[in-house]
Amino acid sequence: MIGISQIQLPAKDSYKLKTAGYFAAFVSLSILVNPANVFLSFATLFFRSEIKTFYVYKDIKAAKQEKISKKEYWEIFFEKNKIKIASFLLFFASVTYLTFTTTFLLVSLLATIPLAMVLILLQSELRPKDFNPFTLLKAAISFFLEGIKENTRSMTNKFDGTYERLLPHQLNNDIIKNIDKLKDKYIEQVSEDTINNEGFKEFIEYINHLHMLDGQPFSNENKGKLVMFLQDFCKGNEKHSSGFTGGQILLLVLRACNDGDREAVKNKKDALIANLLDSQTFSRKERIPNTCFTGVIYRMLSTLEGIHSDPEIKFTPPRQMLLTEAENEARKFILDRLKNKKNSKEILKAWCNAQNNCEDDKSQKIVDDFIAEVSIPLMRNLLSFTSQYSEQIVSTLMKNISSVELNKLEHSTLNQYIRNKLQDHGLDNQVENIRGKVFLKLLERDLLKTNFSLKDSSLDEAKRIANKIIKEEVEKLRLETAEKARKINPIEVQVDVTLQNLSALSRERKCCIAYNRLSEQYKGSERGIMENILLKKLEITKEEMNKILEEHDIRKLKLALDDACKKSGKNMKEMIKEVEGIVSSHLSHGVYASNVAEGVGHSS
């Protein structure tokens, strides 16, 4: 009941007697509140889901600049909680009776508040400005309430932190499989003396010379902490159940990081550094935070997940840590609540309309009212002991709860039928969209049970409805495709094709060749359109294109002059006299003879 943050040391110039009195009062008070601390500990354990629900809901309300009402307090802690409350009181009474004497309980009950008042009188920071017995009593009660809040939150976080540190152990089978994959490919890189291994030294050197990490400055303090941690981690002889030490597993991961082109190597090393650094700060931003031996190994291996193809590293995380699993649980809970609502069809339709049409105020109002009704029960369900979802996941889910899809078909035969039909039309990517439309149509035609599953005798009718919707969707897609094709500029298509064929060349070469080829096809106003499209595709200005074309024409002229000199036996000066004739036959972009002569003179 007393928080650590509530310790307010007397000022340095205080009398020694006052300081001694303060500490004596604080220690005495800490002893006397032991029964209350036991009560608080058991309450935190019993009502953990309600406490977590309260803090998540408080954050959601704070984002809307709203406060939790008395009714919402009742819904969170007391509504439908009679059995839990009765069980807790009975359990606590038994523990208190067996643990504490009657005398101690009586002293604790009678002396706690007066002693708290003495503590406040001895500490100027806690003493109320408007000093009287009533304000002193209020300050004492406030002192205990602040302690209750601090300890409740810290105990809840401690429990969650302990649980989440155990999560990597649930992935141990995956960890062993992935280590075996790396061992099969990189076994020759494994050394028992990790500290003196060249790969390890190179990695430490890389850390020390790294200036930016994830777009942020990488401080010398973080470098020092990470290097110190790695040296201690790799000196240890503790072995993982795979048979390798932590240092040997790091060497395997480093070998995989160094396998690839330069950019891929840097990306993998930076991701490994970020994961190792984060494992030391116990950040909740990651999927599974941890600091234990197994957790660090998991974080090292997970660096390669998704960015290292050979061998492919994969993990199947515990379902409690996945947002998609929480969304599925939320969907089941909401549909279960809808079964008992008289206007369930209206709510489902409004839910779908709100997702597809943001300007539908009527549907949005229906959805908002329903969400307000189910939010607290849903959070209590998701944060219960049996589900073990983290506060972070539940908070993220509740902020976007209206985006959860409720109109999903559960009938496997009908689902497969729809999938097959869409595959026949090449519309595999429309499966979820069509299922949603079929679901709403079945709901409208009263072909679903109270739990929103398909009625047993309605499969044939459901297939007919699905066929009709698929036919409409195919026709709609055909019309959209035709409309898009009609709107496509044929000149732009031709420019794209030409540039695609020249993709291996430099931008200057592409500009020259593409312009000359396309100029043969388009004249007048069409050539102007072609030029503008070409400028946009090459991301250059008109002036830049003119300069490139001019330089290209000068090179063409020099080649033509050289060829003419060889054939006629004349020198370059003699050929300059004939330049205007050659210019008129080879140049097409307004280059004057003086430019040509100057360009040729420089070239020769």
Coordinates of C-alpha atoms in Angstrom, one line a residue:
M1 CA 0.0 0.0 0.0
I2 CA 3.0 2.3 0.1
G3 CA 4.7 3.0 -3.3
I4 CA 8.5 3.4 -3.6
S5 CA 8.0 6.7 -5.3
Q6 CA 6.2 8.0 -2.2
I7 CA 9.4 8.0 -0.1
Q8 CA 10.2 11.7 0.3
L9 CA 13.5 12.2 2.1
P10 CA 13.7 15.2 4.5
A11 CA 15.8 18.1 3.3
K12 CA 19.6 18.1 4.1
D13 CA 19.2 20.9 6.7
S14 CA 16.5 19.1 8.6
Y15 CA 17.1 18.2 12.3
K16 CA 18.5 14.7 12.8
L17 CA 15.6 14.0 15.2
K18 CA 13.1 14.9 12.4
T19 CA 14.9 12.6 9.9
A20 CA 15.0 9.8 12.4
G21 CA 11.3 10.3 13.2
Y22 CA 10.4 10.3 9.5
F23 CA 12.2 6.9 8.9
A24 CA 10.7 5.5 12.1
A25 CA 7.2 6.4 11.0
F26 CA 7.8 5.1 7.5
V27 CA 9.1 1.7 8.7
S28 CA 6.4 1.4 11.3
L29 CA 3.7 2.2 8.7
S30 CA 5.3 -0.3 6.3
I31 CA 5.0 -3.0 8.9
L32 CA 1.4 -2.1 9.9
V33 CA 0.1 -2.2 6.3
N34 CA 1.3 -5.8 5.8
P35 CA -2.3 -7.2 6.1
A36 CA -3.4 -4.6 3.5
N37 CA -0.5 -5.5 1.3
V38 CA -1.5 -9.2 1.4
F39 CA -5.1 -8.1 0.5
L40 CA -3.7 -6.0 -2.4
S41 CA -1.5 -8.8 -3.7
F42 CA -4.4 -11.3 -3.8
A43 CA -6.7 -8.7 -5.2
T44 CA -4.2 -8.0 -8.0
L45 CA -4.0 -11.7 -8.7
F46 CA -7.8 -12.3 -8.6
F47 CA -8.8 -9.2 -10.5
R48 CA -5.8 -9.0 -13.0
S49 CA -8.0 -9.1 -16.1
E50 CA -10.2 -6.3 -14.7
I51 CA -7.2 -4.2 -13.8
K52 CA -5.7 -4.6 -17.2
T53 CA -9.1 -3.9 -18.8
F54 CA -9.3 -0.7 -16.7
Y55 CA -5.9 0.6 -17.9
V56 CA -6.5 -0.3 -21.6
Y57 CA -9.9 1.3 -21.5
K58 CA -8.5 4.4 -19.7
D59 CA -6.0 4.8 -22.5
I60 CA -8.7 4.6 -25.1
K61 CA -10.9 7.1 -23.3
A62 CA -7.9 9.4 -22.8
A63 CA -7.3 9.4 -26.6
K64 CA -10.8 10.8 -26.9
Q65 CA -10.3 13.2 -24.0
E66 CA -12.9 11.5 -22.0
K67 CA -13.0 10.1 -18.4
I68 CA -14.3 6.8 -17.2
S69 CA -17.7 7.1 -15.6
K70 CA -19.0 5.4 -12.5
K71 CA -21.2 3.1 -14.6
E72 CA -18.1 2.0 -16.5
Y73 CA -16.2 1.4 -13.2
W74 CA -19.1 -0.9 -12.2
E75 CA -19.0 -2.7 -15.6
I76 CA -15.3 -3.3 -15.4
F77 CA -14.9 -4.5 -11.7
F78 CA -18.3 -5.6 -10.4
E79 CA -20.8 -6.5 -13.1
K80 CA -21.2 -10.3 -13.4
N81 CA -18.3 -10.7 -10.9
K82 CA -20.3 -11.8 -7.8
I83 CA -18.8 -15.3 -7.7
K84 CA -15.2 -14.0 -8.1
I85 CA -15.7 -11.3 -5.4
A86 CA -17.2 -13.8 -2.9
S87 CA -14.4 -16.3 -3.6
F88 CA -11.8 -13.6 -3.1
L89 CA -13.2 -12.4 0.2
L90 CA -13.5 -15.9 1.6
F91 CA -9.9 -16.8 0.5
F92 CA -8.5 -13.6 1.9
A93 CA -10.3 -14.0 5.2
S94 CA -8.9 -17.5 5.6
V95 CA -5.3 -16.3 4.8
T96 CA -5.6 -13.3 7.2
Y97 CA -7.0 -15.5 10.0
L98 CA -4.2 -18.0 9.7
T99 CA -1.4 -15.5 9.1
F100 CA -1.9 -12.6 11.5
T101 CA -2.8 -12.3 15.2
T102 CA -5.9 -10.5 16.4
T103 CA -3.8 -7.9 18.3
F104 CA -1.7 -7.1 15.2
L105 CA -4.8 -6.7 13.0
L106 CA -6.4 -4.4 15.6
V107 CA -3.3 -2.2 15.9
S108 CA -3.0 -2.2 12.1
L109 CA -6.6 -1.1 11.7
L110 CA -6.5 1.6 14.4
A111 CA -2.9 3.0 14.1
T112 CA -2.4 3.1 10.3
I113 CA -4.2 6.4 9.6
P114 CA -2.8 8.3 12.6
L115 CA 0.7 7.1 11.7
A116 CA 0.3 8.2 8.1
M117 CA -0.7 11.7 9.4
V118 CA 2.5 11.8 11.5
L119 CA 4.5 10.9 8.4
I120 CA 2.8 13.7 6.4
L121 CA 3.5 16.2 9.2
L122 CA 7.2 15.3 9.1
Q123 CA 7.4 15.8 5.4
S124 CA 6.8 19.3 4.0
E125 CA 6.3 18.1 0.4
L126 CA 3.3 16.0 1.6
R127 CA 1.8 18.5 4.0
P128 CA -1.4 20.2 2.7
K129 CA -1.3 24.0 2.3
D130 CA -4.7 24.5 4.0
F131 CA -3.6 22.8 7.3
N132 CA -6.4 21.4 9.5
P133 CA -7.4 17.9 10.8
F134 CA -9.8 17.3 8.0
T135 CA -7.3 18.1 5.2
L136 CA -4.7 16.1 7.0
L137 CA -7.0 13.1 7.0
K138 CA -7.7 13.6 3.3
A139 CA -3.9 13.7 2.7
A140 CA -3.4 10.5 4.6
I141 CA -6.1 8.7 2.6
S142 CA -4.7 10.1 -0.7
F143 CA -1.3 8.9 0.4
F144 CA -2.6 5.3 0.6
L145 CA -4.6 5.5 -2.6
E146 CA -1.5 6.6 -4.5
G147 CA 0.4 3.7 -3.1
I148 CA -2.4 1.3 -4.0
K149 CA -2.4 2.5 -7.6
E150 CA 1.4 2.3 -7.9
N151 CA 1.7 -1.2 -6.4
T152 CA -1.3 -2.6 -8.3
R153 CA 0.1 -1.4 -11.6
S154 CA 3.7 -2.6 -10.8
M155 CA 2.5 -6.1 -9.7
T156 CA 0.4 -6.5 -12.8
N157 CA 3.3 -5.5 -15.0
K158 CA 5.6 -7.8 -13.1
F159 CA 3.3 -10.7 -13.6
D160 CA 3.0 -10.0 -17.3
G161 CA 6.7 -9.5 -17.7
T162 CA 7.4 -12.8 -16.0
Y163 CA 4.9 -14.5 -18.3
E164 CA 6.2 -12.9 -21.5
R165 CA 9.8 -13.9 -20.7
L166 CA 8.6 -17.5 -20.7
L167 CA 7.1 -17.2 -24.1
P168 CA 10.3 -17.9 -26.0
H169 CA 10.5 -21.2 -24.3
Q170 CA 7.3 -22.2 -26.1
L171 CA 9.2 -21.6 -29.3
N172 CA 12.1 -23.9 -28.3
N173 CA 11.3 -26.6 -30.8
D174 CA 11.3 -24.0 -33.6
I175 CA 14.6 -22.6 -32.2
I176 CA 16.2 -26.1 -32.4
K177 CA 14.9 -26.7 -35.9
N178 CA 16.3 -23.4 -37.2
I179 CA 19.6 -23.9 -35.5
D180 CA 19.8 -27.3 -37.2
K181 CA 19.2 -25.6 -40.6
L182 CA 22.0 -23.2 -40.0
K183 CA 24.3 -26.0 -38.7
D184 CA 23.8 -28.0 -41.9
K185 CA 24.9 -25.1 -44.1
Y186 CA 27.4 -23.2 -41.9
I187 CA 28.8 -25.9 -39.5
E188 CA 32.4 -25.1 -40.5
Q189 CA 32.0 -21.6 -39.1
V190 CA 31.3 -22.8 -35.6
S191 CA 34.2 -22.4 -33.2
E192 CA 34.3 -23.1 -29.5
D193 CA 36.4 -20.0 -28.9
T194 CA 33.8 -17.4 -30.0
I195 CA 35.7 -14.4 -28.5
N196 CA 38.8 -15.0 -30.7
N197 CA 36.8 -15.9 -33.8
E198 CA 37.4 -13.6 -36.8
G199 CA 33.6 -13.4 -37.5
F200 CA 32.9 -12.3 -34.0
K201 CA 35.8 -9.7 -34.1
E202 CA 34.5 -8.4 -37.4
F203 CA 31.0 -8.0 -36.0
I204 CA 32.3 -6.0 -32.9
E205 CA 34.3 -3.8 -35.3
Y206 CA 31.1 -3.3 -37.4
I207 CA 29.2 -2.2 -34.3
N208 CA 31.9 0.2 -33.2
H209 CA 31.9 1.9 -36.6
L210 CA 28.1 2.0 -37.1
H211 CA 26.8 5.6 -36.9
M212 CA 23.1 5.1 -37.8
L213 CA 20.6 2.4 -36.8
D214 CA 17.0 2.3 -38.1
G215 CA 17.4 5.9 -39.3
Q216 CA 18.5 7.1 -35.9
P217 CA 22.0 8.0 -34.5
F218 CA 23.6 5.0 -32.9
S219 CA 25.2 6.4 -29.7
N220 CA 28.5 5.4 -28.2
E221 CA 26.7 4.5 -25.0
N222 CA 24.6 1.9 -26.8
K223 CA 27.6 0.6 -28.7
G224 CA 29.5 0.1 -25.4
K225 CA 26.5 -1.6 -23.7
L226 CA 26.0 -4.0 -26.6
V227 CA 29.7 -4.9 -27.0
M228 CA 30.0 -5.6 -23.3
F229 CA 26.8 -7.7 -23.4
L230 CA 28.1 -9.8 -26.4
Q231 CA 31.5 -10.4 -24.8
D232 CA 29.9 -11.6 -21.5
F233 CA 27.2 -13.6 -23.4
C234 CA 29.9 -15.4 -25.6
K235 CA 32.3 -16.1 -22.8
G236 CA 29.6 -18.1 -21.0
N237 CA 29.6 -21.9 -21.2
E238 CA 25.8 -22.2 -20.9
K239 CA 24.5 -24.5 -23.6
H240 CA 21.1 -24.4 -25.3
S241 CA 19.2 -27.6 -25.6
S242 CA 20.4 -27.7 -29.3
G243 CA 23.8 -28.5 -27.9
F244 CA 25.4 -25.2 -28.9
T245 CA 26.5 -22.4 -26.6
G246 CA 25.1 -18.9 -27.1
G247 CA 28.3 -17.8 -28.7
Q248 CA 28.3 -20.6 -31.2
I249 CA 24.7 -19.8 -32.2
L250 CA 25.7 -16.2 -32.7
L251 CA 28.5 -17.3 -35.0
L252 CA 26.0 -19.3 -37.1
V253 CA 23.7 -16.3 -37.3
L254 CA 26.6 -14.0 -38.3
R255 CA 27.6 -16.4 -41.0
A256 CA 24.0 -16.3 -42.4
C257 CA 24.1 -12.5 -42.1
N258 CA 27.3 -12.4 -44.2
D259 CA 25.8 -14.6 -46.8
G260 CA 24.5 -12.4 -49.7
D261 CA 25.2 -9.1 -51.5
R262 CA 26.5 -6.1 -49.8
E263 CA 23.2 -4.4 -49.1
A264 CA 21.6 -7.6 -47.8
V265 CA 24.5 -8.2 -45.4
K266 CA 24.2 -4.7 -44.0
N267 CA 20.4 -5.0 -43.6
K268 CA 20.7 -8.3 -41.7
K269 CA 23.5 -7.1 -39.5
D270 CA 21.6 -3.9 -38.6
A271 CA 18.5 -5.9 -37.8
L272 CA 20.6 -8.3 -35.6
I273 CA 22.1 -5.3 -33.7
A274 CA 18.6 -3.8 -33.2
N275 CA 17.2 -7.1 -31.9
L276 CA 20.2 -7.6 -29.5
L277 CA 20.0 -4.1 -28.2
D278 CA 16.2 -4.3 -27.8
S279 CA 16.5 -7.6 -25.9
Q280 CA 18.6 -5.7 -23.2
T281 CA 16.0 -2.9 -22.8
F282 CA 12.9 -5.2 -22.6
S283 CA 10.9 -3.3 -25.1
R284 CA 7.3 -4.1 -25.7
K285 CA 7.4 -3.0 -29.3
E286 CA 8.6 -6.4 -30.4
R287 CA 6.5 -9.5 -30.9
I288 CA 8.0 -11.3 -27.9
P289 CA 10.1 -9.2 -25.4
N290 CA 12.7 -11.1 -23.4
T291 CA 16.1 -10.9 -21.7
C292 CA 16.7 -14.5 -20.7
F293 CA 19.2 -16.9 -22.4
T294 CA 16.6 -18.6 -24.6
G295 CA 15.0 -15.3 -25.4
V296 CA 18.3 -13.8 -26.7
I297 CA 18.8 -16.8 -28.9
Y298 CA 15.3 -16.5 -30.2
R299 CA 15.9 -12.8 -31.0
M300 CA 19.1 -13.6 -32.8
L301 CA 17.5 -16.2 -35.0
S302 CA 14.3 -14.2 -35.6
T303 CA 16.6 -11.5 -37.3
L304 CA 16.9 -13.9 -40.3
E305 CA 13.1 -14.6 -40.5
G306 CA 11.8 -13.2 -43.8
I307 CA 15.1 -11.8 -45.0
H308 CA 17.3 -14.9 -45.4
S309 CA 16.0 -17.4 -48.0
D310 CA 18.6 -20.2 -47.8
P311 CA 18.1 -21.7 -45.3
E312 CA 14.7 -20.3 -44.6
I313 CA 14.1 -19.4 -40.9
K314 CA 10.6 -19.7 -39.6
F315 CA 8.8 -19.4 -36.3
T316 CA 5.3 -20.2 -35.2
P317 CA 4.7 -17.7 -32.4
P318 CA 2.2 -18.5 -29.5
R319 CA -1.3 -17.6 -30.6
Q320 CA -1.6 -15.2 -27.6
M321 CA 0.9 -12.9 -29.2
L322 CA -0.8 -12.6 -32.6
L323 CA -3.1 -9.7 -33.4
T324 CA -4.9 -11.9 -36.0
E325 CA -5.8 -14.5 -33.3
A326 CA -7.1 -11.7 -31.0
E327 CA -9.2 -10.5 -34.0
N328 CA -10.7 -14.0 -34.4
E329 CA -11.5 -14.2 -30.7
A330 CA -13.1 -10.7 -30.8
R331 CA -15.2 -11.7 -33.8
K332 CA -16.5 -14.9 -32.1
F333 CA -17.3 -12.9 -29.0
I334 CA -19.2 -10.2 -30.9
L335 CA -21.2 -12.7 -33.0
D336 CA -22.1 -14.5 -29.8
R337 CA -23.4 -11.2 -28.3
L338 CA -25.3 -10.5 -31.5
K339 CA -27.2 -13.8 -31.2
N340 CA -29.2 -12.3 -28.3
K341 CA -29.8 -9.0 -30.0
K342 CA -33.2 -8.4 -31.6
N343 CA -31.7 -6.1 -34.1
S344 CA -28.7 -8.3 -34.9
K345 CA -29.3 -8.2 -38.7
E346 CA -29.5 -4.4 -38.6
I347 CA -26.2 -4.2 -36.7
L348 CA -24.4 -6.7 -39.0
K349 CA -25.5 -4.7 -42.1
A350 CA -24.6 -1.4 -40.5
W351 CA -21.2 -2.9 -39.5
C352 CA -20.5 -3.8 -43.2
N353 CA -21.8 -0.5 -44.5
A354 CA -19.6 1.5 -42.1
Q355 CA -16.6 -0.4 -43.3
N356 CA -17.3 0.2 -46.9
N357 CA -18.9 3.7 -46.7
C358 CA -17.3 6.2 -44.3
E359 CA -20.0 8.8 -45.0
D360 CA -22.9 6.6 -43.8
D361 CA -23.6 8.4 -40.5
K362 CA -26.7 6.2 -39.6
S363 CA -24.7 3.0 -39.9
Q364 CA -21.8 4.4 -38.1
K365 CA -24.1 5.5 -35.2
I366 CA -25.4 1.9 -34.9
V367 CA -21.9 0.5 -34.9
D368 CA -20.6 3.0 -32.3
D369 CA -23.5 2.2 -30.0
F370 CA -22.9 -1.5 -30.2
I371 CA -19.1 -1.2 -29.7
A372 CA -19.8 1.0 -26.6
E373 CA -22.0 -1.8 -25.3
V374 CA -19.5 -4.7 -25.9
S375 CA -16.1 -3.0 -25.4
I376 CA -15.7 -3.7 -21.7
P377 CA -17.0 -7.3 -21.7
L378 CA -14.8 -8.0 -24.8
M379 CA -11.6 -6.6 -23.1
R380 CA -12.3 -8.6 -19.9
N381 CA -12.6 -11.7 -22.1
L382 CA -9.4 -11.1 -24.0
L383 CA -7.4 -10.2 -20.9
S384 CA -8.5 -13.1 -18.8
F385 CA -6.1 -15.8 -17.5
T386 CA -7.3 -18.3 -20.1
S387 CA -6.5 -16.0 -23.1
Q388 CA -3.2 -14.3 -22.0
Y389 CA -3.2 -11.7 -24.7
S390 CA -1.0 -8.7 -23.9
E391 CA -2.3 -5.2 -23.2
Q392 CA -0.5 -4.0 -26.3
I393 CA -2.4 -6.4 -28.6
V394 CA -5.8 -5.7 -26.9
S395 CA -5.2 -1.9 -27.0
T396 CA -4.3 -2.1 -30.7
L397 CA -7.3 -4.3 -31.5
M398 CA -9.8 -2.1 -29.5
K399 CA -8.6 1.1 -31.3
N400 CA -9.5 -0.6 -34.6
I401 CA -12.3 -2.9 -33.5
S402 CA -14.8 -1.6 -36.1
S403 CA -12.5 -2.9 -38.9
V404 CA -12.9 -6.6 -37.7
E405 CA -14.9 -8.5 -40.4
L406 CA -18.0 -10.1 -38.9
N407 CA -19.6 -11.2 -42.2
K408 CA -17.5 -14.4 -42.7
L409 CA -19.0 -17.7 -43.8
E410 CA -18.2 -20.7 -41.6
H411 CA -19.7 -23.3 -44.0
S412 CA -16.7 -25.2 -45.5
T413 CA -18.6 -26.7 -48.4
L414 CA -20.0 -23.3 -49.5
N415 CA -16.6 -21.6 -49.0
Q416 CA -14.9 -24.2 -51.2
Y417 CA -17.7 -23.9 -53.8
I418 CA -17.2 -20.1 -54.0
R419 CA -13.4 -20.5 -54.2
N420 CA -13.7 -23.0 -57.1
K421 CA -16.1 -20.7 -59.0
L422 CA -13.8 -17.7 -58.6
Q423 CA -10.8 -19.7 -59.7
D424 CA -12.6 -20.6 -62.9
H425 CA -13.0 -16.9 -63.6
G426 CA -9.4 -16.0 -62.5
L427 CA -10.7 -14.0 -59.5
D428 CA -8.8 -15.8 -56.6
N429 CA -8.1 -12.4 -55.1
Q430 CA -11.9 -11.7 -54.7
V431 CA -12.7 -14.6 -52.4
E432 CA -13.1 -12.6 -49.1
N433 CA -15.1 -9.9 -50.9
I434 CA -17.5 -12.4 -52.4
R435 CA -17.9 -14.3 -49.2
G436 CA -18.9 -11.1 -47.4
K437 CA -21.5 -10.3 -50.0
V438 CA -22.9 -13.8 -49.9
F439 CA -23.0 -13.7 -46.1
L440 CA -25.1 -10.5 -46.1
K441 CA -27.4 -11.8 -48.8
L442 CA -28.0 -15.0 -46.8
L443 CA -28.7 -12.9 -43.7
E444 CA -31.2 -10.9 -45.7
R445 CA -32.9 -14.0 -47.0
D446 CA -33.1 -15.5 -43.5
L447 CA -30.9 -18.6 -44.4
L448 CA -28.7 -18.3 -41.4
K449 CA -29.1 -19.8 -37.9
T450 CA -29.1 -17.7 -34.7
N451 CA -25.3 -18.3 -34.5
F452 CA -25.0 -17.0 -38.1
S453 CA -24.0 -20.3 -39.6
L454 CA -25.8 -21.7 -42.7
K455 CA -29.1 -23.6 -42.1
D456 CA -28.8 -27.3 -42.9
S457 CA -31.3 -27.3 -45.7
S458 CA -30.1 -24.1 -47.4
L459 CA -26.9 -25.1 -49.1
D460 CA -28.5 -25.3 -52.6
E461 CA -30.2 -21.9 -52.3
A462 CA -26.9 -20.5 -50.9
K463 CA -25.0 -21.8 -54.0
R464 CA -27.6 -20.1 -56.3
I465 CA -27.1 -16.8 -54.4
A466 CA -23.3 -17.2 -54.7
N467 CA -23.6 -17.9 -58.5
K468 CA -25.6 -14.8 -59.0
I469 CA -23.2 -12.6 -57.0
I470 CA -20.2 -14.1 -58.8
K471 CA -21.8 -13.5 -62.2
E472 CA -22.5 -9.9 -61.3
E473 CA -19.0 -9.4 -60.0
V474 CA -17.5 -10.9 -63.2
E475 CA -19.6 -8.6 -65.3
K476 CA -18.6 -5.6 -63.2
L477 CA -14.9 -6.5 -63.5
R478 CA -15.2 -6.9 -67.3
L479 CA -16.8 -3.5 -67.6
E480 CA -14.1 -1.9 -65.4
T481 CA -11.3 -3.6 -67.4
A482 CA -12.9 -2.3 -70.7
E483 CA -13.2 1.2 -69.2
K484 CA -9.5 1.2 -68.1
A485 CA -8.4 0.0 -71.5
R486 CA -10.5 2.8 -73.2
K487 CA -8.8 5.4 -71.0
I488 CA -5.3 4.2 -71.6
N489 CA -3.3 6.6 -73.9
P490 CA -1.9 4.6 -76.8
I491 CA 1.1 7.0 -77.1
E492 CA 2.0 6.4 -73.5
V493 CA 1.8 2.6 -74.0
Q494 CA 4.2 2.9 -76.9
V495 CA 6.6 5.0 -74.9
D496 CA 6.5 2.5 -72.1
V497 CA 7.2 -0.4 -74.5
T498 CA 10.1 1.4 -76.1
L499 CA 11.7 2.3 -72.8
Q500 CA 11.2 -1.2 -71.5
N501 CA 13.1 -2.6 -74.4
L502 CA 15.9 -0.1 -73.6
S503 CA 15.9 -0.7 -69.9
A504 CA 19.5 -1.9 -69.8
L505 CA 20.9 1.3 -71.2
S506 CA 21.8 4.6 -69.5
R507 CA 19.3 7.4 -69.2
E508 CA 21.0 9.4 -71.9
R509 CA 21.2 6.5 -74.4
K510 CA 17.5 5.7 -73.7
C511 CA 16.5 9.3 -74.3
C512 CA 18.4 9.5 -77.7
I513 CA 17.3 6.1 -79.1
A514 CA 13.7 6.4 -77.8
Y515 CA 13.2 9.9 -79.1
N516 CA 14.6 9.0 -82.6
R517 CA 12.4 5.9 -82.8
L518 CA 9.2 7.5 -81.6
S519 CA 9.8 10.6 -83.8
E520 CA 9.4 8.4 -86.8
Q521 CA 6.0 7.3 -85.6
Y522 CA 4.5 10.6 -84.4
K523 CA 4.2 14.0 -86.2
G524 CA 2.6 17.3 -85.4
S525 CA 0.6 17.5 -82.1
E526 CA 1.2 13.8 -81.4
R527 CA 4.9 14.4 -81.3
G528 CA 4.4 17.1 -78.6
I529 CA 2.4 14.6 -76.5
M530 CA 5.1 12.0 -77.1
E531 CA 7.8 14.4 -75.9
N532 CA 6.0 15.3 -72.7
I533 CA 5.3 11.7 -71.9
L534 CA 9.0 10.8 -72.5
L535 CA 10.2 13.7 -70.3
K536 CA 7.9 12.5 -67.5
K537 CA 9.0 8.8 -67.8
L538 CA 12.7 9.8 -67.9
E539 CA 12.3 12.4 -65.1
I540 CA 14.2 15.1 -67.1
T541 CA 13.4 18.7 -68.2
K542 CA 13.0 19.9 -71.8
E543 CA 16.4 21.7 -71.6
E544 CA 18.1 18.5 -70.5
M545 CA 16.6 16.5 -73.3
N546 CA 17.6 19.1 -75.9
K547 CA 21.2 19.1 -74.6
I548 CA 21.4 15.3 -74.7
L549 CA 20.0 15.2 -78.2
E550 CA 22.4 17.9 -79.4
E551 CA 25.4 16.0 -78.0
H552 CA 24.1 12.8 -79.6
D553 CA 23.8 14.6 -83.0
I554 CA 27.3 16.0 -82.7
R555 CA 28.7 12.5 -82.1
K556 CA 26.7 11.3 -85.2
L557 CA 28.1 14.1 -87.3
K558 CA 31.7 13.4 -86.2
L559 CA 31.3 9.8 -87.2
A560 CA 29.9 10.9 -90.5
L561 CA 32.8 13.3 -91.1
D562 CA 35.4 10.7 -90.2
D563 CA 33.8 8.3 -92.6
A564 CA 33.7 11.0 -95.3
C565 CA 37.3 11.9 -94.8
K566 CA 38.4 8.3 -95.2
K567 CA 36.4 7.8 -98.4
S568 CA 37.5 11.1 -100.0
G569 CA 41.0 11.3 -98.8
K570 CA 40.5 14.9 -97.6
N571 CA 41.5 16.3 -94.2
M572 CA 39.1 17.7 -91.6
K573 CA 39.5 21.4 -92.5
E574 CA 38.6 20.7 -96.1
M575 CA 35.6 18.7 -95.0
I576 CA 34.4 21.6 -92.7
K577 CA 33.6 23.5 -95.9
E578 CA 31.1 20.8 -96.7
V579 CA 29.6 20.7 -93.2
E580 CA 26.4 22.5 -94.0
G581 CA 25.5 19.8 -96.5
I582 CA 26.2 17.1 -94.1
V583 CA 24.4 18.9 -91.3
S584 CA 21.3 19.2 -93.4
S585 CA 21.3 15.5 -94.1
H586 CA 22.1 14.2 -90.6
L587 CA 20.8 16.6 -88.1
S588 CA 17.2 17.0 -87.2
H589 CA 17.0 19.0 -84.0
G590 CA 18.0 22.5 -84.9
V591 CA 21.8 22.3 -84.4
Y592 CA 23.6 25.2 -86.2
A593 CA 26.8 24.8 -88.2
S594 CA 28.7 26.9 -85.7
N595 CA 27.8 24.5 -82.9
V596 CA 28.8 21.5 -85.0
A597 CA 32.1 23.0 -86.0
E598 CA 32.9 23.9 -82.4
G599 CA 31.9 20.4 -81.2
V600 CA 33.9 18.7 -83.9
G601 CA 36.9 20.9 -83.3
H602 CA 36.8 19.9 -79.6
S603 CA 36.4 16.3 -80.5
S604 CA 39.4 16.2 -82.8

